[in-house]
Amino acid sequence: MSAAEETTPQPRRKGLLYQPDRIRNMCILAHVDHGKTTLSDYLIASNGYVHPKLAGKQRYLDWREEEQTRGITMKSSSIALLHVPRDDKGQPLEDDLKYIVNLIDSPGHVDFCSEVSSAARLADGALLVVDAIEGVCVQTHAVVRQALSERVKLCLVINKIDRLIGELKFSPIEAYARLVTIVHDVNNVVSSFASEKYIESADLEGGDDDGAEFDVTREIDDDDLLFSPSRGNVCFACALEGWAFRLNDFAKLYSKKLRCNEASLLRALWGPYTYSSKAKKVTKIKADEGNKKPMFVQLVLDPIWQSYAILDESEGHAAAVVGLASKLGIEIEPKEIQRQEPAGMLRALLSRWLPLCDSVMGMVVEHLPDTVAGARERFRALLSLPGGDLRGADAEVEATVSAFEFGPDDAETVGFVSKMVALPTESLPAEHRGLAGGEETAYLAFGRIFAGTLSVGQTVHVLSPSYDPSDPGRGRKEGKVAGLFLMKGRDVDALPAAGAGNMVAIAGLGEAIHRSATLSSTPTMRPLEPMTYQSAPILRKAVEPKNPADLQRLARGLELLYKADPFVEIESSKEGEHIVCAAGEVHMESCIKELRESFARCEILTSPPLVTFRETVRATSLEHKGCKTQNGMCQFEVRTSFVPDDVAKLISSESHRLGLMVSAMGEGRGVPEVARALKAAAADPSSRLDAASVWSLGPEYVGPNLLCAGRVSVRSESGEEASSTIGSPAVSQRLGISAAVEEEEAPSKGEEGLAGHLESISAVLEDGIKSAFQMVAAAGPMCDEPLFGVVVTVDVTVDASKLSEYADGGPAAANFGPLSGQVISACRESIRAAVMASSPRLVEVYLRCEILTTSAGLAGTYASIGSRQGYVAKEDMREGSDIFLILAYLPLADSFGFVDELRKRSSGISSANLSFSHWSCNDEDPYFVPKTEEEREEHGEVSQLKNRSRRLLDGVRKRKGLLVEEKLVASATKQRTLAKKV
């Protein structure tokens, strides 16, 4: 028995922390500014952490200074809340019925999407918050997909209902139509994701066989995922005013008054049903009865609209509120509201009539799974298998899942850490501040216990995502739990132990955890799948200390930043620069601020943004005669072509699966999507790609560039020649495009001697060509940026007379060095020259830009987009409002400062959300020189103005210290001054 197993606690403990059926783990997801943190404040206020008058204003979970200043959530924060279900009179339904709700408030800004991923990994359910006016936005799509991919169950909260009354002046029937549209739009997002998953699973079942079929008529079972107010998984709220309701609340109220069945009334409250007060019955609204009000309008919205009508009265607001409260059976004393503004009086009325906490928490407890059910369902999807191999996966997963009860009494302890949290040391209890090691900041591992019980002092195995139990020496570390804490925003409560289902912060594992990890009490456990993110870091800046003596502090600070932020990347350039990669400008500013004030604690200088490019070709080089090796033995000829951008993007997106495929772990597995795309590209008459001869991918053997098998020929002085294929189509075989390579025909008698020479040199040539291809694919000839979508085929001609000179001890080996080095050098230069001869182009990043504006801001919005070389893809107007949703695409190189410029030009009306979209080829030729008569007439004899592509190219070459062709002397015949006199 291992030491970890000996320290695993066995005794049964009591309390809510050890009752997983009474624990709910949830996160709040939404687009930016849709009201997540305000909703959280009211839920927190129910536990007394926030005064009711400050709820919605204090923003308790946005405790960092920068979050309060910017007014947005930048880091996900957790808090444990106690919920006691109560009846209409405010009394507990049962004496011992209590729940712990672990709530995580996640950011809505796209720059902090990694925080959404870490929150979704730990939660079993989520509240999806949607603005009643803005509706479904781009980040709403993103968080829904992230949640569903993590098997997180969703409930819908339609927030800011009051804006339909106060801002848009909607009537109840217009508001009903708007709410129906929002529910329909969200269901469309969910259904589209379910359809994609169904098709993907069908592809995996069918493999890569073109004749494989699946039943397209089978109904996609997504009913459990869809939202419907009559099911109770939709809540209508005004978080700022502190009121919310579900149809269950009104069904319970009106079932007593109308003396009808509550369940039947609940189904009729949403949909084309109306209530006749004369006939006292519910009837379905026919197509020609458009003037009749649905029951949702009659019984739900009309009373709320009548309540807000109090604000339109010139006087007597207090009396009107007290009178309405008495009709609703609510006790409000006149002295409670006599000194308040009319809006405050109405807030007091509605928050007591329709308390937000009761509706939202009731929905959470009723519809989101407990930690046992949630863990059992999600464990099947999150369990990592070696190489991602699906063969025998179901049996192994079921065997692992069946070994756990996902409760505190499990013999093995399993947990997952999603991120490292940096807290001020003063936030820790006084007796635990020594865990920070004298630093002002304490670093805790924030995660969830899936099974068993975790105790202070327990030794656990920290498993990386690549860990394999068959090789316990790699990807595994051991750590001792020095402290356990229950998160409460900025503050924490110390715990001696915690059972399955709880979210805890763990001290003592900082050195063992690399961002995220699986925790286990035994080394036989397989790690959970690594987290996936919505986008990739695209903004890069070089950082250096203002004082060179602080270089070590900066290096240590970068290590801490890398651990604390799961999305940031730290790189080192060839010149020795430290480069920080972030998701966007806001994320970068946040990282630099944290680095300066918390992690490195020194003055830091930053460079201008470093934009990443790719290089590609737009012409086919039939036969480019390249270089010879230094000893003159090998002559290289290179053919280049390109694959469509969509194929290159697909290969880039499947890099992880391709990496598993080309490694020994993934032997026998292909990537059907890539195989089909390559076959389709090869079938194009204009393409010169041979999909059955793909030898290698690059860079790093998984990139979007293809090296195809070529030919090697050996020629003697007498003119005899023997040839063979160089390189095996290993990638094509793994993808299932081509079968195993058959043995070539035996050479003729005259060629037998040359064939021996071929066999002796082929291994050196193959290794050299592959290495040269990987080098060029990682650093192209234009500006040392990686290639994108380039297909390379290398042929070699070998002079047989030189082979004898290269035998062991021969003169060539002594004069020119090893042949392998000569092959790599000559082949690399040949490939670079072939790329330059094939109409090279730059490929740049384009950002997806979603802009919300009104008609007054349209002119400034379009002017801002045009000045940044962007283009508008779509423009929609929100029905019943003056709000426009504009979808545009901007090149990353011209996007810096776009948000500030947009605000200035639109007088603060427009707001933008930028995220990575795609790579796009810049069709401008950076080496354009006017040649034809028409070109000379348009551009002059010598093009004086560089095009945009050449300016970008020269900027990258200058930054990297490469040669730039520019005129340094404007006029050598006389002295000139370029100073501007003021």
Short mmCIF file of N, CA and C in Angstrom, two decimals, residues 141 144-145 148 185-199 220 222 226:
data_model
loop_
_atom_site.label_atom_id
_atom_site.label_comp_id
_atom_site.label_asym_id
_atom_site.label_seq_id
_atom_site.Cartn_x
_atom_site.Cartn_y
_atom_site.Cartn_z
N HIS A 141 -23.12 32.55 -27.83
CA HIS A 141 -22.84 31.34 -28.60
C HIS A 141 -21.62 30.62 -28.02
N VAL A 144 -22.20 28.93 -24.54
CA VAL A 144 -23.10 27.78 -24.64
C VAL A 144 -22.33 26.58 -25.20
N ARG A 145 -21.55 26.80 -26.21
CA ARG A 145 -20.78 25.70 -26.80
C ARG A 145 -19.76 25.16 -25.79
N LEU A 148 -21.75 23.10 -23.09
CA LEU A 148 -22.26 21.83 -23.59
C LEU A 148 -21.13 20.86 -23.92
N ASP A 185 -34.20 31.66 -30.01
CA ASP A 185 -32.82 31.83 -30.47
C ASP A 185 -31.85 30.98 -29.65
N VAL A 186 -32.03 30.97 -28.33
CA VAL A 186 -31.14 30.18 -27.49
C VAL A 186 -31.30 28.70 -27.79
N ASN A 187 -32.52 28.25 -28.00
CA ASN A 187 -32.74 26.84 -28.34
C ASN A 187 -32.11 26.48 -29.68
N ASN A 188 -32.10 27.44 -30.61
CA ASN A 188 -31.44 27.18 -31.89
C ASN A 188 -29.94 26.95 -31.71
N VAL A 189 -29.32 27.75 -30.82
CA VAL A 189 -27.89 27.57 -30.56
C VAL A 189 -27.62 26.19 -29.97
N VAL A 190 -28.46 25.80 -29.02
CA VAL A 190 -28.28 24.49 -28.37
C VAL A 190 -28.51 23.36 -29.38
N SER A 191 -29.56 23.48 -30.18
CA SER A 191 -29.86 22.42 -31.15
C SER A 191 -28.78 22.28 -32.21
N SER A 192 -28.22 23.41 -32.64
CA SER A 192 -27.16 23.33 -33.65
C SER A 192 -25.93 22.62 -33.09
N PHE A 193 -25.62 22.87 -31.82
CA PHE A 193 -24.49 22.18 -31.20
C PHE A 193 -24.78 20.68 -31.09
N ALA A 194 -26.00 20.33 -30.69
CA ALA A 194 -26.36 18.91 -30.58
C ALA A 194 -26.28 18.22 -31.94
N SER A 195 -26.67 18.92 -33.00
CA SER A 195 -26.58 18.35 -34.35
C SER A 195 -25.13 18.12 -34.76
N GLU A 196 -24.26 19.08 -34.44
CA GLU A 196 -22.85 18.92 -34.77
C GLU A 196 -22.26 17.71 -34.06
N LYS A 197 -22.57 17.56 -32.77
CA LYS A 197 -22.05 16.43 -32.02
C LYS A 197 -22.57 15.11 -32.57
N TYR A 198 -23.82 15.10 -33.02
CA TYR A 198 -24.38 13.88 -33.59
C TYR A 198 -23.65 13.50 -34.88
N ILE A 199 -23.38 14.49 -35.71
CA ILE A 199 -22.69 14.22 -36.97
C ILE A 199 -21.25 13.78 -36.70
N ILE A 220 -32.55 13.58 -33.22
CA ILE A 220 -31.50 13.96 -32.31
C ILE A 220 -32.12 14.25 -30.95
N ASP A 222 -32.25 16.01 -28.09
CA ASP A 222 -31.77 17.18 -27.39
C ASP A 222 -32.87 17.84 -26.57
N LEU A 226 -33.07 21.63 -24.18
CA LEU A 226 -33.81 22.81 -24.62
C LEU A 226 -34.49 23.51 -23.45
#
